PDB file of C-alpha atoms in Angstrom:
ATOM      1  CA  MET L   1     147.449  39.508 145.291  1.00 44.00           C
ATOM      2  CA  ASN L   2     150.587  38.710 147.404  1.00 43.00           C
ATOM      3  CA  LYS L   3     154.011  38.442 145.804  1.00 41.00           C
ATOM      4  CA  LEU L   4     154.328  34.683 146.400  1.00 40.00           C
ATOM      5  CA  LEU L   5     151.019  33.896 144.687  1.00 39.00           C
ATOM      6  CA  LYS L   6     151.822  36.258 141.839  1.00 41.00           C
ATOM      7  CA  ALA L   7     155.212  34.604 141.349  1.00 42.00           C
ATOM      8  CA  ALA L   8     153.588  31.188 141.258  1.00 42.00           C
ATOM      9  CA  LEU L   9     151.000  32.253 138.693  1.00 41.00           C
ATOM     10  CA  CYS L  10     153.703  33.896 136.602  1.00 47.00           C
ATOM     11  CA  GLY L  11     155.656  30.700 136.255  1.00 47.00           C
ATOM     12  CA  THR L  12     155.391  31.035 132.531  1.00 42.00           C
ATOM     13  CA  VAL L  13     155.641  34.033 130.241  1.00 41.00           C
ATOM     14  CA  LEU L  14     152.265  33.150 128.739  1.00 41.00           C
ATOM     15  CA  THR L  15     150.502  33.261 132.102  1.00 42.00           C
ATOM     16  CA  CYS L  16     151.982  36.661 132.955  1.00 42.00           C
ATOM     17  CA  PHE L  17     151.011  38.007 129.556  1.00 39.00           C
ATOM     18  CA  SER L  18     147.428  36.828 130.047  1.00 37.00           C
ATOM     19  CA  MET L  19     147.186  38.576 133.401  1.00 36.00           C
ATOM     20  CA  HIS L  20     148.346  41.895 131.970  1.00 39.00           C
ATOM     21  CA  ALA L  21     146.114  41.533 128.935  1.00 40.00           C
ATOM     22  CA  LEU L  22     143.083  41.201 131.216  1.00 49.00           C
ATOM     23  CA  ALA L  23     143.944  44.328 133.221  1.00 69.00           C
ATOM     24  CA  ALA L  24     141.454  47.124 132.580  1.00 87.00           C
ATOM     25  CA  GLU L  25     142.748  50.215 130.851  1.00 96.00           C
ATOM     26  CA  LYS L  26     142.871  53.215 133.172  1.00 98.00           C
ATOM     27  CA  LEU L  27     140.883  56.297 132.207  1.00 98.00           C
ATOM     28  CA  PHE L  28     140.165  59.538 134.066  1.00 98.00           C
ATOM     29  CA  ILE L  29     137.129  61.750 133.634  1.00 98.00           C
ATOM     30  CA  VAL L  30     137.597  65.274 134.941  1.00 98.00           C
ATOM     31  CA  ASN L  31     134.456  67.342 135.418  1.00 97.00           C
ATOM     32  CA  PRO L  32     135.260  71.085 135.191  1.00 95.00           C
ATOM     33  CA  ALA L  33     131.760  72.157 136.224  1.00 92.00           C
ATOM     34  CA  SER L  34     129.719  71.977 139.423  1.00 91.00           C
ATOM     35  CA  ASN L  35     128.721  68.774 141.186  1.00 93.00           C
ATOM     36  CA  THR L  36     125.028  69.288 140.505  1.00 88.00           C
ATOM     37  CA  GLY L  37     124.660  70.368 136.875  1.00 84.00           C
ATOM     38  CA  ASN L  38     124.306  68.677 133.510  1.00 84.00           C
ATOM     39  CA  THR L  39     128.049  68.281 132.889  1.00 92.00           C
ATOM     40  CA  PHE L  40     128.384  66.384 136.172  1.00 94.00           C
ATOM     41  CA  LYS L  41     125.445  64.151 135.255  1.00 92.00           C
ATOM     42  CA  MET L  42     126.888  63.518 131.788  1.00 94.00           C
ATOM     43  CA  SER L  43     130.283  62.701 133.327  1.00 97.00           C
ATOM     44  CA  ASN L  44     128.657  60.056 135.517  1.00 97.00           C
ATOM     45  CA  ALA L  45     126.797  58.619 132.537  1.00 97.00           C
ATOM     46  CA  PHE L  46     130.008  58.414 130.532  1.00 98.00           C
ATOM     47  CA  LYS L  47     131.703  56.753 133.513  1.00 98.00           C
ATOM     48  CA  LYS L  48     129.112  53.970 133.432  1.00 98.00           C
ATOM     49  CA  ASP L  49     129.497  53.486 129.681  1.00 98.00           C
ATOM     50  CA  PHE L  50     133.300  53.401 129.851  1.00 98.00           C
ATOM     51  CA  GLU L  51     133.167  50.893 132.702  1.00 98.00           C
ATOM     52  CA  GLU L  52     130.755  48.754 130.701  1.00 97.00           C
ATOM     53  CA  ALA L  53     133.327  48.862 127.882  1.00 97.00           C
ATOM     54  CA  GLY L  54     135.973  47.479 130.250  1.00 97.00           C
ATOM     55  CA  TYR L  55     137.796  50.600 131.402  1.00 98.00           C
ATOM     56  CA  ASP L  56     138.976  51.272 134.940  1.00 98.00           C
ATOM     57  CA  VAL L  57     137.422  54.728 135.330  1.00 98.00           C
ATOM     58  CA  GLU L  58     138.077  57.358 137.976  1.00 98.00           C
ATOM     59  CA  LEU L  59     135.798  60.389 137.971  1.00 98.00           C
ATOM     60  CA  ILE L  60     137.379  63.526 139.417  1.00 98.00           C
ATOM     61  CA  SER L  61     134.904  66.277 140.156  1.00 97.00           C
ATOM     62  CA  PRO L  62     136.292  68.997 142.440  1.00 97.00           C
ATOM     63  CA  GLY L  63     133.354  71.323 141.777  1.00 94.00           C
ATOM     64  CA  ASP L  64     135.674  74.170 140.855  1.00 94.00           C
ATOM     65  CA  LYS L  65     136.984  75.274 137.440  1.00 93.00           C
ATOM     66  CA  CYS L  66     140.492  76.088 138.660  1.00 95.00           C
ATOM     67  CA  LYS L  67     140.905  72.881 140.658  1.00 96.00           C
ATOM     68  CA  ALA L  68     139.644  70.890 137.683  1.00 97.00           C
ATOM     69  CA  TYR L  69     142.169  72.630 135.421  1.00 97.00           C
ATOM     70  CA  LEU L  70     145.031  71.706 137.765  1.00 97.00           C
ATOM     71  CA  MET L  71     143.819  68.117 138.066  1.00 98.00           C
ATOM     72  CA  LEU L  72     143.650  67.827 134.287  1.00 98.00           C
ATOM     73  CA  GLN L  73     147.280  68.906 133.962  1.00 97.00           C
ATOM     74  CA  LYS L  74     148.256  66.239 136.483  1.00 98.00           C
ATOM     75  CA  VAL L  75     146.224  63.181 135.550  1.00 98.00           C
ATOM     76  CA  LYS L  76     146.554  63.436 131.747  1.00 98.00           C
ATOM     77  CA  LYS L  77     150.237  62.557 132.297  1.00 98.00           C
ATOM     78  CA  ILE L  78     149.162  59.351 134.028  1.00 98.00           C
ATOM     79  CA  ALA L  79     146.380  58.014 131.793  1.00 98.00           C
ATOM     80  CA  PRO L  80     143.964  59.159 129.057  1.00 98.00           C
ATOM     81  CA  THR L  81     141.647  61.827 130.438  1.00 98.00           C
ATOM     82  CA  PHE L  82     138.117  62.592 129.208  1.00 98.00           C
ATOM     83  CA  TYR L  83     137.301  66.295 129.560  1.00 98.00           C
ATOM     84  CA  VAL L  84     134.757  68.694 128.055  1.00 97.00           C
ATOM     85  CA  VAL L  85     135.933  72.010 126.617  1.00 97.00           C
ATOM     86  CA  SER L  86     133.016  74.430 126.554  1.00 93.00           C
ATOM     87  CA  PRO L  87     132.207  78.136 126.945  1.00 91.00           C
ATOM     88  CA  TRP L  88     130.579  77.511 130.323  1.00 85.00           C
ATOM     89  CA  GLU L  89     133.851  76.350 131.848  1.00 88.00           C
ATOM     90  CA  GLN L  90     136.414  78.275 129.758  1.00 94.00           C
ATOM     91  CA  ALA L  91     134.900  81.718 129.113  1.00 92.00           C
ATOM     92  CA  LYS L  92     135.950  83.270 132.437  1.00 91.00           C
ATOM     93  CA  ALA L  93     139.532  82.060 132.040  1.00 93.00           C
ATOM     94  CA  LYS L  94     139.583  83.267 128.422  1.00 93.00           C
ATOM     95  CA  ALA L  95     138.326  86.662 129.589  1.00 92.00           C
ATOM     96  CA  GLY L  96     141.127  86.875 132.141  1.00 91.00           C
ATOM     97  CA  LEU L  97     138.750  86.800 135.106  1.00 91.00           C
ATOM     98  CA  LEU L  98     140.401  83.822 136.836  1.00 90.00           C
ATOM     99  CA  GLY L  99     143.894  83.146 138.133  1.00 82.00           C
ATOM    100  CA  LYS L 100     146.841  82.034 136.035  1.00 82.00           C
ATOM    101  CA  ASN L 101     146.385  78.400 137.114  1.00 89.00           C
ATOM    102  CA  CYS L 102     142.817  78.206 135.824  1.00 94.00           C
ATOM    103  CA  GLY L 103     143.177  77.839 132.069  1.00 94.00           C
ATOM    104  CA  PRO L 104     141.689  78.227 129.612  1.00 95.00           C
ATOM    105  CA  VAL L 105     141.821  74.742 128.152  1.00 96.00           C
ATOM    106  CA  GLU L 106     141.912  75.128 124.382  1.00 96.00           C
ATOM    107  CA  PRO L 107     140.119  72.713 122.025  1.00 97.00           C
ATOM    108  CA  GLU L 108     142.460  70.514 119.982  1.00 97.00           C
ATOM    109  CA  GLU L 109     141.564  68.955 116.663  1.00 97.00           C
ATOM    110  CA  ASP L 110     143.556  65.758 117.116  1.00 97.00           C
ATOM    111  CA  LYS L 111     142.141  65.115 120.586  1.00 98.00           C
ATOM    112  CA  ILE L 112     138.451  65.902 120.123  1.00 98.00           C
ATOM    113  CA  ILE L 113     136.103  62.935 120.540  1.00 97.00           C
ATOM    114  CA  MET L 114     132.742  64.503 119.810  1.00 95.00           C
ATOM    115  CA  ALA L 115     131.206  67.965 119.766  1.00 94.00           C
ATOM    116  CA  TYR L 116     127.740  69.433 119.677  1.00 90.00           C
ATOM    117  CA  LEU L 117     126.359  72.751 118.511  1.00 88.00           C
ATOM    118  CA  ASP L 118     123.347  74.338 120.156  1.00 88.00           C
ATOM    119  CA  HIS L 119     121.701  77.756 120.240  1.00 91.00           C
ATOM    120  CA  SER L 120     118.642  79.523 121.567  1.00 93.00           C
ATOM    121  CA  HIS L 121     115.199  79.701 120.007  1.00 95.00           C
ATOM    122  CA  VAL L 122     112.332  82.181 120.164  1.00 97.00           C
ATOM    123  CA  CYS L 123     109.565  80.667 122.302  1.00 97.00           C
ATOM    124  CA  THR L 124     106.159  81.980 123.326  1.00 97.00           C
ATOM    125  CA  PHE L 125     102.928  80.965 124.991  1.00 95.00           C
ATOM    126  CA  LYS L 126     100.916  84.172 124.784  1.00 96.00           C
ATOM    127  CA  HIS L 127     101.453  84.559 121.036  1.00 96.00           C
ATOM    128  CA  LYS L 128     101.490  80.933 119.948  1.00 94.00           C
ATOM    129  CA  ASP L 129      98.980  81.611 117.174  1.00 95.00           C
ATOM    130  CA  ASN L 130     101.422  84.019 115.530  1.00 94.00           C
ATOM    131  CA  PRO L 131     104.842  83.673 117.184  1.00 95.00           C
ATOM    132  CA  ASN L 132     106.568  85.799 114.546  1.00 93.00           C
ATOM    133  CA  ASN L 133     104.809  88.905 115.880  1.00 94.00           C
ATOM    134  CA  LEU L 134     108.108  89.499 117.635  1.00 95.00           C
ATOM    135  CA  PHE L 135     109.597  90.669 114.326  1.00 93.00           C
ATOM    136  CA  THR L 136     106.777  93.038 113.345  1.00 93.00           C
ATOM    137  CA  LYS L 137     107.838  96.674 112.975  1.00 92.00           C
ATOM    138  CA  GLY L 138     106.731  98.799 115.875  1.00 95.00           C
ATOM    139  CA  SER L 139     105.952  95.827 118.128  1.00 96.00           C
ATOM    140  CA  SER L 140     106.761  96.012 121.847  1.00 98.00           C
ATOM    141  CA  TYR L 141     107.041  92.844 123.924  1.00 98.00           C
ATOM    142  CA  THR L 142     108.848  91.537 126.979  1.00 98.00           C
ATOM    143  CA  ILE L 143     111.567  88.977 126.246  1.00 98.00           C
ATOM    144  CA  GLY L 144     112.943  86.685 128.936  1.00 97.00           C
ATOM    145  CA  THR L 145     116.602  85.664 128.849  1.00 96.00           C
ATOM    146  CA  VAL L 146     119.225  84.312 131.196  1.00 92.00           C
ATOM    147  CA  TYR L 147     122.739  85.707 131.678  1.00 86.00           C
ATOM    148  CA  PRO L 148     125.264  87.051 130.747  1.00 87.00           C
ATOM    149  CA  SER L 149     123.451  90.374 130.658  1.00 90.00           C
ATOM    150  CA  LYS L 150     125.862  92.013 128.230  1.00 89.00           C
ATOM    151  CA  PHE L 151     125.325  89.403 125.549  1.00 91.00           C
ATOM    152  CA  TRP L 152     121.541  89.098 125.738  1.00 95.00           C
ATOM    153  CA  GLN L 153     120.892  92.811 126.105  1.00 95.00           C
ATOM    154  CA  GLY L 154     123.093  93.334 123.073  1.00 92.00           C
ATOM    155  CA  LEU L 155     121.062  90.827 121.101  1.00 94.00           C
ATOM    156  CA  VAL L 156     117.738  92.458 122.072  1.00 96.00           C
ATOM    157  CA  ASN L 157     119.193  95.868 121.206  1.00 95.00           C
ATOM    158  CA  GLN L 158     120.274  94.483 117.847  1.00 92.00           C
ATOM    159  CA  LEU L 159     116.761  93.158 117.243  1.00 93.00           C
ATOM    160  CA  ASN L 160     115.201  96.517 118.137  1.00 95.00           C
ATOM    161  CA  ASN L 161     117.617  98.418 115.910  1.00 92.00           C
ATOM    162  CA  THR L 162     117.319  95.989 113.029  1.00 88.00           C
ATOM    163  CA  ALA L 163     113.577  95.392 112.996  1.00 89.00           C
ATOM    164  CA  ASN L 164     112.454  98.779 114.326  1.00 92.00           C
ATOM    165  CA  THR L 165     110.871  97.212 117.415  1.00 96.00           C
ATOM    166  CA  ASN L 166     110.772  98.299 121.046  1.00 98.00           C
ATOM    167  CA  HIS L 167     111.189  95.117 123.060  1.00 98.00           C
ATOM    168  CA  LYS L 168     112.234  94.996 126.720  1.00 98.00           C
ATOM    169  CA  ARG L 169     114.496  92.287 128.117  1.00 98.00           C
ATOM    170  CA  ILE L 170     113.739  90.638 131.466  1.00 98.00           C
ATOM    171  CA  GLU L 171     116.612  88.643 132.977  1.00 96.00           C
ATOM    172  CA  TYR L 172     116.223  85.413 134.949  1.00 95.00           C
ATOM    173  CA  SER L 173     118.794  83.523 136.988  1.00 89.00           C
ATOM    174  CA  GLY L 174     118.233  80.298 135.071  1.00 86.00           C
ATOM    175  CA  SER L 175     116.489  78.881 132.028  1.00 86.00           C
ATOM    176  CA  GLY L 176     114.005  77.014 134.214  1.00 87.00           C
ATOM    177  CA  LYS L 177     112.819  80.263 135.768  1.00 92.00           C
ATOM    178  CA  ALA L 178     112.589  81.977 132.379  1.00 94.00           C
ATOM    179  CA  ARG L 179     110.565  79.061 131.024  1.00 94.00           C
ATOM    180  CA  ALA L 180     108.260  79.109 134.060  1.00 94.00           C
ATOM    181  CA  ALA L 181     107.676  82.861 133.644  1.00 96.00           C
ATOM    182  CA  LEU L 182     106.868  82.312 129.981  1.00 96.00           C
ATOM    183  CA  LEU L 183     104.332  79.576 130.676  1.00 93.00           C
ATOM    184  CA  ALA L 184     102.802  81.634 133.513  1.00 95.00           C
ATOM    185  CA  GLY L 185     102.203  84.519 131.111  1.00 95.00           C
ATOM    186  CA  GLU L 186     104.546  86.895 132.931  1.00 97.00           C
ATOM    187  CA  ILE L 187     106.498  87.576 129.736  1.00 98.00           C
ATOM    188  CA  ASP L 188     105.620  87.507 126.055  1.00 98.00           C
ATOM    189  CA  TYR L 189     108.628  85.622 124.720  1.00 98.00           C
ATOM    190  CA  ALA L 190     111.702  83.793 125.982  1.00 97.00           C
ATOM    191  CA  LEU L 191     114.948  82.879 124.244  1.00 97.00           C
ATOM    192  CA  LEU L 192     115.617  79.274 125.231  1.00 93.00           C
ATOM    193  CA  SER L 193     117.951  76.389 124.414  1.00 86.00           C
ATOM    194  CA  THR L 194     116.936  73.387 122.344  1.00 83.00           C
ATOM    195  CA  GLY L 195     116.371  71.244 125.425  1.00 79.00           C
ATOM    196  CA  ASN L 196     114.017  73.829 126.877  1.00 85.00           C
ATOM    197  CA  THR L 197     111.967  74.040 123.685  1.00 87.00           C
ATOM    198  CA  MET L 198     110.686  70.527 124.314  1.00 83.00           C
ATOM    199  CA  LYS L 199     109.458  71.498 127.773  1.00 87.00           C
ATOM    200  CA  VAL L 200     107.771  74.594 126.378  1.00 93.00           C
ATOM    201  CA  GLU L 201     106.031  72.577 123.670  1.00 92.00           C
ATOM    202  CA  SER L 202     104.933  69.848 126.066  1.00 89.00           C
ATOM    203  CA  ASN L 203     103.143  72.554 128.077  1.00 93.00           C
ATOM    204  CA  GLY L 204     101.293  74.041 125.113  1.00 94.00           C
ATOM    205  CA  GLY L 205     103.734  76.721 124.051  1.00 95.00           C
ATOM    206  CA  VAL L 206     105.479  77.062 120.703  1.00 96.00           C
ATOM    207  CA  CYS L 207     108.993  77.851 119.586  1.00 94.00           C
ATOM    208  CA  THR L 208     110.081  79.191 116.249  1.00 92.00           C
ATOM    209  CA  ALA L 209     113.073  81.100 114.899  1.00 93.00           C
ATOM    210  CA  GLU L 210     116.491  79.708 115.810  1.00 93.00           C
ATOM    211  CA  ILE L 211     119.091  82.286 116.822  1.00 93.00           C
ATOM    212  CA  THR L 212     122.117  81.085 114.894  1.00 89.00           C
ATOM    213  CA  LYS L 213     124.371  81.927 111.976  1.00 86.00           C
ATOM    214  CA  HIS L 214     124.727  78.174 111.399  1.00 84.00           C
ATOM    215  CA  ASN L 215     122.149  75.789 109.964  1.00 82.00           C
ATOM    216  CA  PRO L 216     118.906  75.410 111.946  1.00 85.00           C
ATOM    217  CA  ILE L 217     118.603  72.128 113.847  1.00 82.00           C
ATOM    218  CA  LYS L 218     114.927  71.896 114.725  1.00 84.00           C
ATOM    219  CA  TYR L 219     112.507  74.344 113.102  1.00 88.00           C
ATOM    220  CA  GLY L 220     114.127  74.923 109.728  1.00 88.00           C
ATOM    221  CA  ILE L 221     114.234  78.721 110.022  1.00 90.00           C
ATOM    222  CA  THR L 222     116.486  81.220 111.775  1.00 91.00           C
ATOM    223  CA  MET L 223     116.053  84.746 113.047  1.00 91.00           C
ATOM    224  CA  ASN L 224     118.350  85.821 110.215  1.00 89.00           C
ATOM    225  CA  ASP L 225     115.965  84.263 107.682  1.00 88.00           C
ATOM    226  CA  LEU L 226     113.042  86.235 109.076  1.00 86.00           C
ATOM    227  CA  ILE L 227     114.745  89.600 109.244  1.00 81.00           C
ATOM    228  CA  MET L 228     115.688  90.300 105.652  1.00 62.00           C
ATOM    229  CA  PRO L 229     116.932  93.496 103.968  1.00 55.00           C
ATOM    230  CA  THR L 230     114.130  93.140 101.402  1.00 51.00           C
ATOM    231  CA  LYS L 231     111.685  93.924 104.192  1.00 53.00           C
ATOM    232  CA  GLY L 232     113.366  97.241 104.729  1.00 53.00           C
ATOM    233  CA  PHE L 233     115.280  96.106 107.791  1.00 54.00           C
ATOM    234  CA  LYS L 234     118.924  96.875 108.402  1.00 55.00           C
ATOM    235  CA  HIS L 235     120.650  93.492 108.444  1.00 55.00           C
ATOM    236  CA  GLU L 236     124.413  93.612 108.782  1.00 67.00           C
ATOM    237  CA  THR L 237     125.638  91.424 111.655  1.00 79.00           C
ATOM    238  CA  PRO L 238     123.963  87.995 111.813  1.00 86.00           C
ATOM    239  CA  PHE L 239     122.073  87.045 114.951  1.00 89.00           C
ATOM    240  CA  ASP L 240     123.892  84.232 116.702  1.00 89.00           C
ATOM    241  CA  SER L 241     123.661  82.584 120.129  1.00 91.00           C
ATOM    242  CA  SER L 242     125.624  79.461 119.273  1.00 88.00           C
ATOM    243  CA  ILE L 243     127.076  77.350 122.049  1.00 89.00           C
ATOM    244  CA  ALA L 244     129.501  74.581 121.124  1.00 92.00           C
ATOM    245  CA  SER L 245     131.141  72.089 123.448  1.00 94.00           C
ATOM    246  CA  GLY L 246     133.619  69.345 122.708  1.00 96.00           C
ATOM    247  CA  TRP L 247     134.602  66.297 124.734  1.00 97.00           C
ATOM    248  CA  HIS L 248     138.316  65.569 124.391  1.00 98.00           C
ATOM    249  CA  LEU L 249     140.645  62.737 125.309  1.00 98.00           C
ATOM    250  CA  PHE L 250     143.874  64.253 126.578  1.00 98.00           C
ATOM    251  CA  GLY L 251     147.037  62.278 127.269  1.00 98.00           C
ATOM    252  CA  ALA L 252     146.112  59.515 124.839  1.00 98.00           C
ATOM    253  CA  SER L 253     147.646  57.894 121.782  1.00 98.00           C
ATOM    254  CA  LYS L 254     146.132  58.105 118.302  1.00 97.00           C
ATOM    255  CA  GLU L 255     144.902  54.537 118.643  1.00 98.00           C
ATOM    256  CA  GLN L 256     143.259  55.237 121.997  1.00 98.00           C
ATOM    257  CA  ILE L 257     141.564  58.351 120.625  1.00 98.00           C
ATOM    258  CA  LYS L 258     140.301  56.483 117.571  1.00 97.00           C
ATOM    259  CA  LYS L 259     138.860  53.728 119.768  1.00 97.00           C
ATOM    260  CA  VAL L 260     137.090  56.157 122.127  1.00 98.00           C
ATOM    261  CA  ARG L 261     135.648  58.147 119.215  1.00 97.00           C
ATOM    262  CA  MET L 262     134.023  54.992 117.923  1.00 97.00           C
ATOM    263  CA  LEU L 263     132.757  53.994 121.367  1.00 98.00           C
ATOM    264  CA  VAL L 264     131.165  57.382 122.076  1.00 97.00           C
ATOM    265  CA  LYS L 265     129.542  57.537 118.648  1.00 96.00           C
ATOM    266  CA  ASN L 266     128.078  54.077 119.201  1.00 96.00           C
ATOM    267  CA  TRP L 267     126.736  55.078 122.630  1.00 96.00           C
ATOM    268  CA  TYR L 268     124.974  58.086 121.128  1.00 94.00           C
ATOM    269  CA  HIS L 269     123.362  55.882 118.501  1.00 93.00           C
ATOM    270  CA  SER L 270     122.411  53.244 121.057  1.00 93.00           C
ATOM    271  CA  THR L 271     119.074  52.848 122.800  1.00 90.00           C
ATOM    272  CA  ASP L 272     120.320  51.597 126.159  1.00 93.00           C
ATOM    273  CA  SER L 273     123.643  53.338 126.843  1.00 96.00           C
ATOM    274  CA  ALA L 274     123.965  55.364 130.048  1.00 96.00           C
ATOM    275  CA  ILE L 275     124.436  58.604 128.110  1.00 94.00           C
ATOM    276  CA  ILE L 276     121.189  58.064 126.188  1.00 93.00           C
ATOM    277  CA  LYS L 277     119.412  57.245 129.451  1.00 92.00           C
ATOM    278  CA  TYR L 278     120.696  60.591 130.734  1.00 89.00           C
ATOM    279  CA  PHE L 279     118.828  62.184 127.821  1.00 84.00           C
ATOM    280  CA  GLY L 280     115.651  60.425 128.935  1.00 81.00           C
ATOM    281  CA  GLY L 281     116.028  57.514 126.548  1.00 83.00           C
ATOM    282  CA  LYS L 282     115.761  59.754 123.498  1.00 78.00           C
ATOM    283  CA  HIS L 283     118.482  60.736 121.081  1.00 79.00           C
ATOM    284  CA  PRO L 284     119.379  64.413 121.598  1.00 77.00           C
ATOM    285  CA  VAL L 285     118.286  66.798 118.859  1.00 70.00           C
ATOM    286  CA  ASN L 286     121.340  69.053 119.145  1.00 74.00           C
ATOM    287  CA  ASN L 287     123.661  69.071 116.165  1.00 73.00           C
ATOM    288  CA  TYR L 288     126.330  66.468 116.943  1.00 84.00           C
ATOM    289  CA  ALA L 289     127.548  66.522 113.337  1.00 82.00           C
ATOM    290  CA  TRP L 290     129.243  63.143 113.407  1.00 89.00           C
ATOM    291  CA  ASP L 291     130.255  63.503 109.760  1.00 88.00           C
ATOM    292  CA  THR L 292     131.506  67.089 110.091  1.00 90.00           C
ATOM    293  CA  ALA L 293     135.277  67.574 109.968  1.00 94.00           C
ATOM    294  CA  ASN L 294     136.917  67.974 113.362  1.00 95.00           C
ATOM    295  CA  SER L 295     138.582  71.141 112.099  1.00 96.00           C
ATOM    296  CA  GLU L 296     135.137  72.746 111.724  1.00 92.00           C
ATOM    297  CA  LYS L 297     134.059  71.587 115.165  1.00 94.00           C
ATOM    298  CA  ILE L 298     137.129  73.241 116.665  1.00 96.00           C
ATOM    299  CA  ILE L 299     136.086  76.501 114.985  1.00 93.00           C
ATOM    300  CA  TRP L 300     132.627  76.148 116.555  1.00 91.00           C
ATOM    301  CA  ILE L 301     134.093  75.739 120.036  1.00 95.00           C
ATOM    302  CA  LYS L 302     136.680  78.510 119.707  1.00 94.00           C
ATOM    303  CA  ASP L 303     134.080  80.928 118.358  1.00 91.00           C
ATOM    304  CA  ALA L 304     131.677  80.100 121.184  1.00 91.00           C
ATOM    305  CA  ILE L 305     134.311  80.527 123.895  1.00 94.00           C
ATOM    306  CA  GLU L 306     135.382  83.843 122.372  1.00 91.00           C
ATOM    307  CA  THR L 307     131.772  85.053 122.113  1.00 88.00           C
ATOM    308  CA  TRP L 308     130.936  84.287 125.715  1.00 89.00           C
ATOM    309  CA  ALA L 309     134.298  85.520 127.004  1.00 92.00           C
ATOM    310  CA  ASN L 310     133.624  88.878 125.387  1.00 88.00           C
ATOM    311  CA  ALA L 311     130.114  88.869 126.858  1.00 87.00           C
ATOM    312  CA  ILE L 312     131.348  88.591 130.438  1.00 87.00           C
ATOM    313  CA  LYS L 313     134.313  90.946 130.252  1.00 82.00           C
ATOM    314  CA  LYS L 314     133.906  93.935 132.532  1.00 63.00           C
TER     315      LYS L 314
END
């Protein structure tokens, strides 16, 4: 709009006020992950939902953790910035494996919008008639996992030491490959995320014990429930593979944060929002704990980042 036309339209205070009132509120979304993965896809879904809600949204996705960290520091000073704090993006920085201008970004209770808690589950195809054979004393099976090696080998070692088993871990470069090996009968068991359990089950496999120190979210039983001291097993440190991530709104006022919390919650309970379409039109089964205190969610995220940072330290 040229200055002359703008001056003419702003002949009254009321007209100028109306123009500003109709201006969309600026919002940035910074994706700290790759430009091909789930976080990128979720960022695009959120962009659509925010735009539908009337925001002027700019998605920044440099495809690099350090560049994303630097962009976050810059743009949050300009406008509210939507950003996910998770172990996947923050563990390396927390472990000191990245440069000084790479983070980590710490979760903040007053800025968190929503968080989810997930963990791995014991899945099998070969032993679907009795999936808990994995916990039988003296048993020896192959167990497929992904990385980091240090964490998953430690968990399998803990299982062997606790339950007096002799299982062997086989590592895969991604959960899709581990799931494919499981369904092809190349391995006996695989430890897979909640999302992957659905794909296992849709192909005739079964999943059972959840590997978490928190409440189970799908099958009602955890690995810790199955391995009890009363069975003669040593049971000191709980089995836990929890992953928690939290979307935050940085550089925003209390009112802006309150508004976005309500919007995001509504989108997750909707049937036609872009974020639900990203999930295939179904509400995700992960524990989003909408009624859980934000202080507890922050503990989830900090614990998860610390766990995975320790797992990748050299």
